[in-house]
Amino acid sequence: MLEQFRQEPDQGVVRFASFLRYYGVSGFPFPISIILPDSAGAVSSVLGLGSLALIVVLLNARSSWLFVGSAAGALAILFLAGARSAGYFLEAYVWFSFAAAYAAWGRCKELLSRLVLAQGALTLLLAAYGAATIFPGALTAGLRDSVMERSAHQYTVMVWLDRVLPADRVMLSTLRSHALMPRAFVAKDILTWTDWESPAETQKAGGLLKEKKINTLVMEPFVAEKFADKLCMDIRGRMAGPERFRTATRNPWNRGAEFDLAVFDARTNDKAPSQEDFALKR
């Protein structure tokens, strides 16, 4: 969020900060979006009814001024920075919870307690379901693979890549499960946050790819040619795919979406993007 104040800011970071200001999991308007999910798939991405502790706190502000001040400070900083997604407000949530617990009992606090107790019971059931479905993976290698295929995002993709890619490959992909990557890679953020209409940014990105010796593209078949052109890379052939995969998640309500991936042998070429090139591409 502070990148924009540097003398020469990294425009990719500035763009990412701008994205965060508008990013939210729930489709409800702020601040409802940090309290209630708009679908079952987003139930684990909001702070829940405990956020209503703010009301109890405001009614008893004098008795817990230290907690209230800490919460208000954290809330103000986050809000001014532009954060709107629930996860960023966890610290303020904790401070408000302390303040509400310290407040005297009354009708409002009694109602909040009942709501949070009901929510806690539901959360306990969800947690028990999660533990029951994931625990078998600790018993045998076969069960572990089964659990990972069902619950670990892009695990089946990484197993497939490990099978089809030689050991010396360096990937650039649209995948984001970096911890599971079976080969050396450059993160996809360079594809997302580079302004491909800017010669300076494109040259910088191209220089990084050449420095890292990228020789493999892993992405959806229909965008491979477009990205290769932007990156000044030549696709020399398709090594594997297209292969269809189904999205895996721990939340069963988020599963089911399918996508296609292919692996391309690619090399950076000696073509340096010029102002004329960009004028033609536009």
Short mmCIF file of C-alpha atoms in Angstrom, two decimals, residues 5 39 42 59 71 76 209 219:
data_model
loop_
_atom_site.label_atom_id
_atom_site.label_comp_id
_atom_site.label_asym_id
_atom_site.label_seq_id
_atom_site.Cartn_x
_atom_site.Cartn_y
_atom_site.Cartn_z
CA PHE A 5 4.82 6.92 -2.34
CA SER A 39 -22.85 -18.27 -0.73
CA ALA A 42 -17.61 -18.31 0.90
CA LEU A 59 -22.70 0.93 24.08
CA ALA A 71 -9.59 -1.54 17.69
CA ALA A 76 -8.94 3.25 10.67
CA LEU A 209 12.25 -14.34 -17.95
CA MET A 219 -1.37 -22.54 -19.25
#
